[in-house]
Amino acid sequence: MSLDPHSIIENLNETQAQAVTTDAQHALVLAGAGSGKTRVLVHRIAWLITAEFVSPFSILAVTFTNKAAAEMRNRVAHMLNREVRDLWIGTFHSIALRLLQINNEAAGLPRNFQILDNDDQYRLIRRCLNELELDEKQWPPRTVQAFINDQKNEGLRPHEIDDMGDFNISVFLKVYAHYDAHCRRAGLVDFSEMLIRAHELLLDNDDLQAKYQQRFSHVLVDEFQDTNAIQSAFIQILAGADNSVMVVGDDDQSIYAWRGARVDHILDFQTLYPKAEQYTLEQNYRSTQTILDAANAVIANNQKRLGKNLWSAQSAGEKIQVYGAHSDYDEAYFVIDHIDNMIANTTKANEIAILYRSNAQSRLLEENLLKRNIPYQIYGGLRFFERMEIKDVLAYARLVNNRQDDLGFERVINTPTRGIGQTTVNRIRNQAQMETISLWQAAGQLSQTGQLSKRAAGSLGHFCSLIDELEHNSKNQSLAELFSDIIERSGLKDHYLKEPPEKAQTRLENLDELINAAESFSMTEEETALGLTPLSAFLSQVSLDAGDTDNLDEPHVQLMTLHSAKGLEFPVVFIVGLEQGLFPHIQSMEDPVKLQEERRLAYVGITRAEKQLILCYATSRRIRGKMSACLPSQFLREVPKELINQIRGNIHPPKPQFSGYHRPATSFNPGTQPDLPYQIGQTVRHSRFGEGVVTDMNGKGDYLQVLVQFNDAGPKVLAAKYAKLEVV
């Protein structure tokens, strides 16, 4: 039985129905958060097939993820009550790959050409550097890889790029050309190559270009605001001059400029296609009106946007809660305590999400969740102590603590690379197995008996000396100083700086947070009584935390970065770390274009919430082991006062009398809490930090935290249970 065309639009709102049934050649569907953009695309495809009798063979729908493509295909099939095999729905990469596989000869590729994944590409680039006699230390393979992929995403080949007299760019181009030649000889295609090669295939072959332009009379593109240069060019050449193009997207949710996305593509769509109709979807089916009003107010501060105003048929809902924490510890305690109470009152854990700007911010949240035995999941990422850079530093620390730690030895003996190859490592393993000794002892034996090459013995000797020196220095260092020493002297910091900027920044932020964890670590009375060193106690605690895995069948609180949250929704959303320099990020604050993208990221975060939104900031935060004071984010001050229930603090402070992002933490306004063991303003003495004044307290019982401004050591947040503060 054929589908009645009117049934396709009967449950759509007026604007959705207009977009689905448009007879305009080109259309821009400006779809606000939660406004049903996927629904419009699915119903548009069904309308074309059912009402306009367009063959599925003539429709191309492009998405950004395989999951979105599969969902769209299933929903179309369900609506039409039949499979639509001739319909092309896929990601940019899958569509490009399909074109190359069908037309491999015209593309200059062998029939069974090989696709290179990220690691394969990296290894080939290393080979190219070696063949060109370029030192990897000076020309890090990851940096070269990022350069090559960036150029391909712009649709540029080596001969099309001007080095502008820049020596570094000239070397990058030399490697790019050498790498490109390798790939062409061997029939290799990396992910970035798929699109540029498919675009060139159509650009250089008039017959093929005409063939596919005649086939795809209707081209539909999802998340158009996230397209990069080559993706936009690919769509244009497939559409040609006569076909219909419908793009769906939201300029206010363009948050991927760091990976090549250009918001200008959606902003300028009607310049490229002057007769294009615009349909603005403003009715939101997700959030309360209060949440939408906050989102509208924040994003209205961006200058370059198409403009829309989200609204909901729902009630106004609860006010947005804003919590001004005295410290990052206080912030984490408040959030998890609040979640604990919500779960006790029937809210399910999987209905709650905590969003943050930087991955490193998850550590304190994880720590508090583990203390409360609340199951949680890092969406799209690893738990803090499972992250590669953290495990690398901890492996060094384990070896400093215990030379018999074979797993730690194997992880770091050649990380970063120091000239100790796999052959040497295998010999050390064999020696350890034969003598029933540790790898450390086996390495010493082989070095002393001259069984290794001079180069290998020298490298191994330097490594062992480094571990010995780190242990010797640790006797006069704090735990945080030891970790800082490991990060610097091992070469790990320089090693991570060789990665692409975005990844390097994330890794270094995580390392800074590890130093914060070490600085704030306090031993229990039992650990002290057992005679454990702070390092042993810390490593033991980390192992316990890492081994504390949850039952994956039960609901989990979701933790994720704001970038990862795009496309998701939750009844309850916490956004933490809303401070100048953290969010908006310090690297974006002085650049108007980057600041607008940060504001779009705030808009994305706010519109993830369905019923409750809690915004948090701290007036002091530990950075590289030192407490620094912070200001509330400007995004908080852009939310109208009447929408806010300020639990604590003031997001409209007087104009600061200093410049820059951080200043020494000096004053707090905690109010009185007479039932606590200390009083604000009381002078106390700590066995290590000396005398200071209590400036703030938060929590209760075992979770009570005390902020003390010490005369010499500066501000410290201490767990009252373990700090043993003496009132002077």
XYZ file of C-alpha atoms in Angstrom:
728
model
C 0.000 0.000 0.000
C 1.428 3.347 -1.038
C 1.987 6.081 1.535
C -0.415 9.027 1.527
C 1.789 12.136 1.000
C -0.311 14.153 3.440
C 0.495 11.717 6.242
C 4.145 12.726 5.869
C 3.463 16.266 7.036
C 0.454 15.883 9.320
C 2.530 15.711 12.525
C 4.988 18.451 11.582
C 4.806 22.045 12.749
C 4.151 24.728 10.152
C 7.787 25.627 9.425
C 8.890 21.994 9.308
C 6.096 21.242 6.825
C 7.107 24.214 4.662
C 10.695 22.980 4.520
C 9.661 19.397 3.753
C 7.305 20.398 0.903
C 9.289 23.301 -0.582
C 9.451 23.590 -4.349
C 12.466 25.923 -4.186
C 15.516 24.656 -6.055
C 17.779 25.407 -3.099
C 16.865 25.608 0.574
C 18.593 26.434 3.825
C 16.948 24.927 6.888
C 18.270 26.872 9.863
C 17.523 24.378 12.613
C 17.893 25.502 16.208
C 18.913 23.065 18.929
C 16.209 20.470 19.601
C 14.014 21.677 16.747
C 13.739 18.366 14.894
C 16.231 18.791 12.046
C 16.685 15.036 11.483
C 12.926 14.711 11.276
C 12.848 17.352 8.530
C 15.504 15.535 6.502
C 13.776 12.149 6.834
C 10.353 13.560 5.950
C 11.848 15.547 3.048
C 13.285 12.362 1.530
C 9.955 10.565 2.017
C 8.103 13.529 0.474
C 10.375 13.594 -2.587
C 9.819 9.868 -3.187
C 6.095 9.772 -2.423
C 4.683 13.152 -3.441
C 7.094 14.262 -6.143
C 7.844 10.777 -7.505
C 11.609 11.291 -7.329
C 13.449 8.005 -7.686
C 15.504 7.000 -4.614
C 18.278 6.496 -7.193
C 18.363 10.289 -7.665
C 18.691 11.278 -3.991
C 21.963 11.787 -2.130
C 21.913 12.502 1.617
C 25.174 13.311 3.390
C 25.757 13.223 7.159
C 28.792 13.468 9.424
C 28.652 10.197 11.354
C 27.905 6.573 10.469
C 25.411 6.482 13.340
C 23.464 9.442 11.911
C 23.507 7.883 8.433
C 22.199 4.543 9.739
C 19.480 6.270 11.762
C 18.350 8.305 8.755
C 18.230 5.253 6.489
C 16.223 3.252 9.047
C 13.758 6.069 9.637
C 13.184 6.590 5.913
C 12.658 2.843 5.408
C 10.244 2.727 8.355
C 8.273 5.706 7.068
C 8.006 4.301 3.546
C 7.486 0.782 4.888
C 10.060 -0.567 2.449
C 13.801 -0.742 1.864
C 15.307 1.977 -0.310
C 18.457 0.307 -1.604
C 19.116 2.795 -4.405
C 19.133 5.732 -2.007
C 22.650 6.967 -1.216
C 22.860 7.958 2.463
C 26.261 8.162 4.089
C 29.048 10.235 5.556
C 31.249 12.413 3.380
C 33.977 9.788 3.597
C 31.743 6.818 2.811
C 30.239 8.598 -0.229
C 33.696 9.614 -1.481
C 35.026 6.076 -0.964
C 32.108 4.617 -2.889
C 32.831 6.920 -5.834
C 36.506 5.948 -5.815
C 35.738 2.227 -5.640
C 33.297 2.428 -8.558
C 35.647 4.607 -10.630
C 39.048 3.459 -9.403
C 40.724 3.510 -12.842
C 39.611 7.049 -13.604
C 40.853 8.041 -10.130
C 44.267 6.513 -10.847
C 43.857 3.804 -8.248
C 44.272 0.013 -8.390
C 41.131 -2.092 -8.064
C 41.868 -3.107 -4.481
C 43.483 0.080 -3.247
C 44.424 0.178 0.419
C 42.945 2.604 2.947
C 45.404 3.966 5.493
C 44.144 4.500 9.024
C 45.674 7.133 11.291
C 48.469 4.861 12.539
C 49.308 3.606 9.037
C 49.608 7.183 7.834
C 51.840 8.074 10.774
C 54.211 5.184 10.056
C 54.462 6.130 6.379
C 55.245 9.741 7.285
C 58.032 8.525 9.578
C 59.409 6.521 6.671
C 59.294 9.599 4.450
C 61.156 11.668 7.052
C 63.818 8.978 7.253
C 64.180 8.827 3.457
C 64.504 12.625 3.323
C 67.062 12.487 6.179
C 64.968 14.755 8.363
C 65.348 14.451 12.135
C 62.083 13.478 13.840
C 63.014 15.594 16.853
C 63.075 18.697 14.684
C 60.222 17.598 12.428
C 57.789 15.605 14.637
C 55.774 13.107 12.556
C 52.491 14.030 14.253
C 52.989 17.689 13.383
C 53.797 16.800 9.774
C 50.747 14.520 9.681
C 48.491 17.311 10.921
C 49.922 19.696 8.304
C 49.292 17.249 5.443
C 45.735 16.512 6.555
C 44.985 20.211 7.042
C 46.115 20.969 3.484
C 44.019 18.124 2.072
C 40.991 19.378 4.008
C 41.525 22.701 2.259
C 41.664 20.847 -1.073
C 45.332 21.701 -1.675
C 48.109 19.607 -3.226
C 51.802 20.380 -2.527
C 52.348 22.229 -5.827
C 49.362 24.497 -5.091
C 50.765 25.835 -1.817
C 53.075 28.849 -1.551
C 55.600 28.505 1.267
C 55.821 32.338 1.389
C 59.513 32.094 2.108
C 58.879 30.210 5.367
C 61.556 27.529 5.828
C 59.364 25.324 8.046
C 56.508 25.345 5.533
C 58.937 24.568 2.714
C 60.116 21.457 4.587
C 56.535 20.390 5.357
C 55.711 20.732 1.658
C 58.739 18.660 0.741
C 57.538 15.849 3.024
C 53.947 16.237 1.748
C 55.118 15.829 -1.853
C 57.277 12.810 -0.965
C 54.411 11.237 0.991
C 51.967 11.924 -1.855
C 54.308 10.243 -4.340
C 54.593 7.185 -2.066
C 50.803 6.888 -1.816
C 50.291 7.218 -5.574
C 52.906 4.557 -6.367
C 51.474 2.078 -3.885
C 47.772 2.889 -4.380
C 47.288 4.108 -0.814
C 44.453 6.383 0.295
C 44.275 8.020 3.728
C 41.050 9.453 5.154
C 41.719 13.023 4.068
C 42.708 11.763 0.614
C 39.299 10.191 0.026
C 37.529 13.526 -0.323
C 40.189 15.434 -2.231
C 40.646 12.502 -4.644
C 36.875 12.124 -5.158
C 36.600 15.877 -5.789
C 39.470 15.746 -8.298
C 37.872 12.694 -9.936
C 34.776 14.725 -10.798
C 36.649 17.948 -11.494
C 39.031 16.337 -14.011
C 36.510 14.061 -15.762
C 33.703 15.895 -17.527
C 31.862 12.691 -18.387
C 31.855 11.426 -14.797
C 30.909 14.849 -13.513
C 27.941 14.954 -15.913
C 26.987 11.373 -15.002
C 26.697 12.025 -11.266
C 25.137 15.451 -11.668
C 22.464 13.862 -13.851
C 21.963 11.081 -11.333
C 21.690 13.110 -8.107
C 18.888 15.577 -8.800
C 18.471 16.164 -5.038
C 21.397 16.605 -2.642
C 20.681 16.955 1.076
C 23.364 17.780 3.656
C 23.085 17.520 7.429
C 25.148 19.613 9.927
C 26.219 21.959 7.144
C 27.796 24.383 9.625
C 30.515 21.774 10.271
C 31.726 21.392 6.673
C 35.329 22.178 5.778
C 36.581 23.552 2.460
C 36.886 20.262 0.557
C 33.511 18.982 1.816
C 31.771 22.144 0.635
C 33.519 21.961 -2.740
C 32.544 18.279 -3.045
C 28.854 19.113 -2.520
C 29.004 21.958 -5.042
C 30.506 19.848 -7.805
C 28.020 17.007 -7.216
C 25.103 19.410 -7.301
C 26.232 21.349 -10.333
C 24.087 24.196 -11.635
C 20.780 22.419 -12.147
C 20.226 20.142 -9.160
C 18.434 20.876 -5.929
C 20.482 21.405 -2.755
C 18.984 21.430 0.725
C 21.343 22.042 3.641
C 20.351 21.724 7.271
C 22.358 23.200 10.106
C 22.734 25.765 12.846
C 25.374 28.487 12.674
C 25.034 28.877 16.458
C 26.291 25.305 16.911
C 29.421 25.600 14.753
C 32.104 24.545 17.270
C 34.704 22.688 15.220
C 36.866 25.420 13.652
C 39.915 23.720 15.202
C 39.420 20.785 12.823
C 38.759 22.868 9.723
C 35.003 23.558 9.906
C 33.939 26.927 8.484
C 30.830 28.589 9.820
C 30.966 30.887 6.768
C 29.675 28.031 4.614
C 26.234 28.219 6.223
C 26.350 32.001 6.692
C 27.100 32.520 2.990
C 24.842 29.792 1.565
C 22.364 32.321 0.221
C 25.214 34.247 -1.372
C 26.307 31.106 -3.196
C 22.686 30.316 -4.093
C 20.900 33.745 -4.212
C 17.451 32.261 -4.832
C 17.659 29.817 -1.948
C 14.718 29.826 0.470
C 15.429 29.909 4.221
C 13.285 28.034 6.737
C 14.077 28.813 10.368
C 13.112 26.130 12.896
C 12.748 27.894 16.235
C 10.324 25.672 18.143
C 12.339 23.550 20.538
C 11.014 20.168 21.679
C 13.687 19.522 24.306
C 14.103 22.258 26.896
C 12.020 24.471 29.153
C 11.496 28.097 28.135
C 13.792 29.331 30.928
C 16.680 27.291 29.562
C 15.949 28.507 26.039
C 15.754 32.126 27.172
C 19.202 31.751 28.726
C 20.602 30.220 25.537
C 19.016 32.936 23.389
C 20.438 35.684 25.612
C 23.969 34.285 25.581
C 24.212 33.636 21.844
C 22.690 37.055 21.033
C 26.058 38.540 22.017
C 27.667 37.009 18.903
C 27.895 39.460 16.029
C 28.157 37.187 12.994
C 25.067 34.960 12.902
C 21.894 34.436 10.898
C 19.705 34.934 13.942
C 16.835 33.008 15.512
C 14.983 32.855 18.821
C 14.228 29.449 20.299
C 10.886 28.934 22.013
C 9.030 26.062 23.596
C 5.407 25.112 24.103
C 6.454 23.783 27.519
C 6.131 25.775 30.727
C 8.884 28.121 31.896
C 10.232 25.430 34.211
C 12.736 25.850 37.022
C 15.134 28.746 37.253
C 18.757 28.093 36.335
C 20.853 27.453 39.420
C 24.235 29.152 39.681
C 26.771 28.048 42.279
C 29.838 30.133 43.035
C 32.270 27.700 44.631
C 35.146 28.881 46.781
C 37.492 26.432 45.054
C 37.562 23.684 42.446
C 37.334 21.216 45.349
C 34.231 22.945 46.649
C 32.766 22.926 43.122
C 33.305 19.178 42.701
C 31.930 18.476 46.198
C 28.807 20.569 45.529
C 28.098 18.945 42.151
C 28.496 15.353 43.335
C 26.678 16.004 46.630
C 23.802 17.507 44.632
C 23.790 14.483 42.298
C 23.871 12.079 45.259
C 20.769 13.752 46.686
C 19.021 13.730 43.304
C 19.644 10.005 42.824
C 18.329 9.380 46.356
C 15.159 11.200 45.285
C 14.342 9.061 42.222
C 16.398 10.839 39.526
C 18.245 8.170 37.537
C 22.006 8.491 37.192
C 21.854 8.288 33.395
C 19.557 11.331 33.331
C 22.418 13.483 34.615
C 25.374 14.902 32.669
C 28.356 16.968 33.802
C 29.918 19.068 31.053
C 33.311 20.788 31.123
C 35.591 22.692 28.740
C 38.765 20.675 29.331
C 39.262 16.927 29.838
C 41.523 17.620 32.819
C 38.543 18.932 34.797
C 37.136 15.428 35.176
C 39.643 14.327 37.850
C 38.106 15.998 40.913
C 34.629 15.039 39.756
C 35.708 11.417 39.330
C 37.344 11.459 42.758
C 34.126 12.611 44.416
C 31.965 10.187 42.446
C 34.172 7.293 43.535
C 33.944 8.381 47.185
C 30.161 8.313 46.938
C 30.100 5.034 44.963
C 28.117 6.736 42.209
C 28.589 4.914 38.867
C 29.833 7.175 36.087
C 31.097 7.030 32.531
C 33.415 9.321 30.578
C 31.495 9.739 27.331
C 33.755 9.463 24.298
C 36.922 9.273 26.381
C 38.944 7.636 29.132
C 38.813 8.078 32.869
C 41.512 10.400 34.165
C 43.978 7.785 35.410
C 43.453 5.674 32.265
C 44.746 8.406 29.932
C 48.007 7.641 28.157
C 49.992 10.628 29.410
C 48.923 9.997 33.014
C 49.834 6.310 32.793
C 53.242 7.242 31.338
C 54.108 9.561 34.247
C 52.769 7.084 36.797
C 54.899 4.318 35.230
C 58.006 6.435 35.849
C 56.802 7.084 39.399
C 56.202 3.371 39.986
C 59.732 2.601 38.855
C 61.129 5.313 41.119
C 59.131 3.771 43.946
C 59.962 0.147 43.134
C 62.659 -1.010 40.678
C 61.024 -4.455 40.523
C 57.978 -3.030 38.707
C 58.392 -4.780 35.360
C 55.225 -3.296 33.823
C 56.376 0.212 34.634
C 59.839 -0.559 33.250
C 58.460 -1.878 29.951
C 56.116 1.080 29.511
C 58.755 3.797 29.831
C 62.105 2.259 28.877
C 61.721 3.784 25.435
C 59.016 6.389 26.088
C 59.949 8.889 24.825
C 62.254 7.139 22.358
C 65.845 7.104 23.602
C 67.589 4.672 21.292
C 66.612 1.471 23.075
C 65.150 -0.734 20.357
C 62.948 -3.800 20.524
C 65.940 -6.125 20.092
C 67.492 -4.740 23.283
C 64.186 -4.988 25.156
C 63.796 -8.637 24.066
C 67.307 -9.426 25.324
C 66.470 -7.851 28.677
C 63.266 -9.934 28.847
C 65.133 -13.157 28.045
C 67.813 -12.419 30.646
C 65.165 -11.716 33.291
C 63.378 -14.955 32.476
C 66.550 -17.074 32.548
C 67.800 -15.616 35.837
C 64.347 -15.226 37.416
C 65.030 -11.562 38.177
C 63.359 -8.243 37.428
C 63.805 -6.422 34.128
C 65.672 -3.655 35.993
C 68.172 -6.187 37.374
C 68.478 -7.892 33.987
C 69.235 -4.555 32.323
C 71.989 -3.936 34.855
C 73.509 -7.381 34.297
C 73.568 -7.032 30.508
C 75.132 -3.566 30.730
C 77.840 -4.674 33.156
C 78.785 -7.844 31.241
C 79.139 -6.071 27.912
C 76.446 -8.120 26.188
C 74.836 -5.079 24.615
C 76.022 -2.846 21.811
C 77.829 0.309 22.911
C 74.905 2.482 21.759
C 72.270 0.359 23.510
C 74.331 0.127 26.685
C 74.822 3.893 26.715
C 71.105 4.605 26.253
C 70.174 2.066 28.900
C 72.738 3.558 31.290
C 71.262 7.051 30.844
C 67.774 5.709 31.500
C 68.776 3.897 34.703
C 70.703 6.958 35.910
C 67.611 9.104 35.328
C 65.477 6.821 37.528
C 68.152 6.774 40.247
C 68.453 10.575 40.180
C 64.682 11.022 40.321
C 64.556 8.802 43.409
C 67.472 10.623 45.063
C 65.885 14.047 44.439
C 62.475 12.856 45.651
C 63.771 12.585 49.221
C 63.822 16.381 49.406
C 60.788 17.060 47.209
C 57.065 17.199 47.651
C 54.999 14.713 45.668
C 53.984 17.460 43.236
C 57.632 18.470 42.734
C 58.567 14.853 41.993
C 55.874 14.589 39.320
C 56.958 17.918 37.808
C 60.523 16.597 37.754
C 59.445 13.384 36.012
C 57.462 15.267 33.379
C 60.344 17.623 32.579
C 63.428 15.380 32.916
C 61.953 12.292 31.259
C 61.291 14.302 28.112
C 57.559 13.496 28.232
C 56.552 17.152 28.049
C 58.611 17.774 24.903
C 57.386 14.443 23.548
C 53.727 15.487 23.827
C 54.423 18.962 22.456
C 55.315 17.286 19.158
C 51.710 16.210 18.702
C 49.138 18.396 16.899
C 48.409 21.531 18.977
C 44.911 20.561 20.136
C 45.973 17.109 21.323
C 49.186 18.438 22.870
C 47.253 21.050 24.824
C 44.853 18.418 26.196
C 47.718 16.167 27.288
C 49.580 19.010 29.026
C 46.388 20.114 30.797
C 45.989 16.551 32.092
C 49.603 16.527 33.303
C 49.000 19.820 35.122
C 45.964 18.247 36.778
C 48.100 15.267 37.871
C 50.417 17.750 39.611
C 47.329 19.269 41.278
C 46.301 15.794 42.457
C 49.753 15.231 43.934
C 49.801 18.647 45.614
C 46.464 18.078 47.306
C 47.126 14.447 48.334
C 47.110 13.733 52.063
C 48.072 10.434 53.676
C 45.715 8.717 56.084
C 46.758 7.936 59.661
C 46.866 4.259 58.749
C 49.212 4.872 55.808
C 51.480 6.943 58.015
C 51.452 4.269 60.736
C 52.398 1.641 58.157
C 55.467 3.699 57.250
C 54.403 4.259 53.642
C 56.026 7.057 51.699
C 53.693 9.662 50.167
C 54.572 8.251 46.731
C 53.664 4.677 47.727
C 50.420 5.833 49.295
C 49.498 7.933 46.260
C 50.226 5.111 43.806
C 48.183 2.696 45.901
C 45.223 5.058 45.945
C 45.443 5.543 42.163
C 45.446 1.768 41.650
C 42.364 1.409 43.833
C 40.554 4.175 41.935
C 41.532 2.699 38.550
C 40.334 -0.738 39.625
C 36.999 0.574 40.857
C 35.002 -0.364 37.764
C 31.253 -0.067 37.588
C 28.540 -2.472 36.557
C 27.884 -1.347 32.997
C 24.293 -2.593 33.226
C 23.296 0.014 35.811
C 22.666 3.707 35.046
C 25.747 5.919 34.980
C 26.227 9.658 35.403
C 27.695 10.951 32.141
C 30.849 13.119 32.176
C 32.011 14.732 28.957
C 33.551 17.753 27.309
C 31.230 20.351 25.848
C 32.439 19.396 22.359
C 31.464 15.754 22.970
C 28.009 16.779 24.203
C 26.827 18.135 20.858
C 23.787 16.200 19.639
C 22.983 14.774 23.102
C 20.343 15.730 25.647
C 19.765 15.067 29.352
C 17.049 15.981 31.864
C 19.687 17.413 34.224
C 22.883 19.169 33.091
C 25.715 20.616 35.165
C 28.231 22.875 33.408
C 31.335 23.382 35.568
C 34.384 25.618 35.363
C 32.570 28.691 34.049
C 35.489 31.064 34.673
C 37.391 33.578 32.597
C 40.405 31.833 31.110
C 38.920 28.377 31.453
C 35.601 28.921 29.667
C 36.024 30.991 27.583
C 39.442 29.442 27.137
C 42.381 31.765 27.713
C 43.639 31.196 24.150
C 40.333 32.508 22.766
C 39.690 35.519 24.965
C 41.674 38.041 22.932
C 40.522 36.803 19.507
C 36.972 37.963 18.585
C 36.468 35.088 16.123
C 37.584 32.440 18.627
C 35.584 34.072 21.413
C 32.425 33.780 19.300
C 33.109 30.062 18.857
C 33.523 29.710 22.635
C 30.136 31.401 23.063
C 28.615 28.966 20.554
C 30.069 26.183 22.698
C 28.310 27.675 25.744
C 25.078 27.755 23.708
C 25.524 24.078 22.839
C 26.100 23.227 26.503
C 23.046 25.148 27.748
C 20.736 23.591 25.144
C 21.677 20.040 26.193
C 19.483 20.476 29.289
C 15.836 19.421 29.197
C 14.524 20.330 32.683
C 17.290 21.446 35.031
C 20.475 23.411 34.343
C 23.083 24.068 37.028
C 25.992 26.378 36.199
C 29.086 26.353 38.409
C 32.253 28.395 38.769
C 35.041 28.616 41.342
C 36.601 31.753 42.804
C 39.888 29.890 43.219
C 41.308 26.962 41.297
C 44.488 24.939 41.619
C 46.704 25.423 38.565
C 49.985 23.477 38.348
C 49.763 22.839 42.067
C 49.186 26.487 43.068
C 45.897 28.053 44.128
C 44.917 31.010 41.954
C 41.830 33.204 42.103
C 39.426 33.334 39.173
C 36.613 35.498 37.865
C 33.172 34.212 36.793
C 32.844 33.649 33.057
C 31.451 36.470 30.977
C 28.958 33.926 29.630
C 27.402 33.695 33.100
C 26.923 37.451 33.167
C 25.159 37.246 29.795
C 22.333 35.159 31.321
C 19.507 37.512 32.452
C 19.320 37.881 36.245
C 15.631 37.057 36.350
C 16.334 33.542 35.023
C 18.828 32.732 37.769
C 18.640 31.361 41.274
C 22.091 32.228 42.694
C 22.813 29.555 45.302
C 26.080 31.147 46.336
C 28.348 33.906 45.073
C 27.867 36.869 42.788
C 28.291 36.635 39.027
C 28.189 40.402 38.702
C 31.275 41.389 40.745
C 32.652 44.956 40.763
C 35.127 45.807 38.021
C 38.489 44.226 38.956
C 41.398 46.489 39.776
C 43.937 44.213 38.130
C 44.716 42.890 34.667
C 45.047 39.346 33.399
C 43.284 36.117 34.131
C 44.586 34.987 37.545
C 45.529 36.933 40.653
C 46.592 35.770 44.137
C 43.650 34.470 46.132
C 43.119 36.901 48.998
C 39.519 37.336 50.086
C 36.410 35.217 50.370
C 32.917 35.798 51.739
C 31.778 32.476 53.155
C 29.341 33.570 55.795
C 29.255 32.010 59.240
C 29.132 28.322 59.965
C 29.227 28.034 63.772
C 28.777 24.256 63.872
C 32.160 23.602 62.244
C 35.427 22.848 64.119
C 37.096 26.064 62.949
C 35.959 29.649 62.559
C 36.492 31.923 59.597
C 39.350 34.282 60.429
C 40.857 31.900 62.984
C 44.648 31.499 62.993
C 45.770 27.867 62.675
C 49.043 25.996 62.368
C 49.826 23.097 59.988
C 52.774 20.753 60.551
C 54.120 21.396 57.057
C 52.748 24.749 55.868
C 53.112 26.666 59.135
C 50.713 29.364 60.331
C 47.784 30.747 58.357
C 44.244 32.086 58.550
C 41.083 30.080 57.827
C 39.337 31.885 54.957
C 36.663 29.355 53.968
C 35.147 25.974 54.798
C 32.889 23.683 52.820
C 31.295 20.277 53.249
C 30.715 18.392 56.452
C 31.934 15.379 58.368
C 34.605 13.393 56.537
C 34.145 15.655 53.516
C 34.829 18.946 55.317
C 37.383 21.054 53.414
C 39.187 24.051 54.889
C 40.737 26.852 52.824
C 43.670 28.371 54.686
C 45.731 31.380 53.600
C 49.175 30.391 54.931
C 51.742 33.087 55.623
C 54.489 31.394 53.604
C 52.840 28.653 51.520
C 49.894 30.725 50.228
C 46.320 29.411 49.928
C 45.757 25.683 50.473
C 42.596 23.584 50.461
C 42.910 20.852 53.086
C 40.754 17.920 54.132
C 39.951 18.733 57.758
C 39.892 15.050 58.666
C 43.580 14.630 57.821
C 45.050 18.148 58.050
C 45.265 18.149 61.887
C 45.135 21.930 62.065
C 46.084 23.367 65.453
C 44.227 26.489 66.529
C 46.769 29.117 67.590
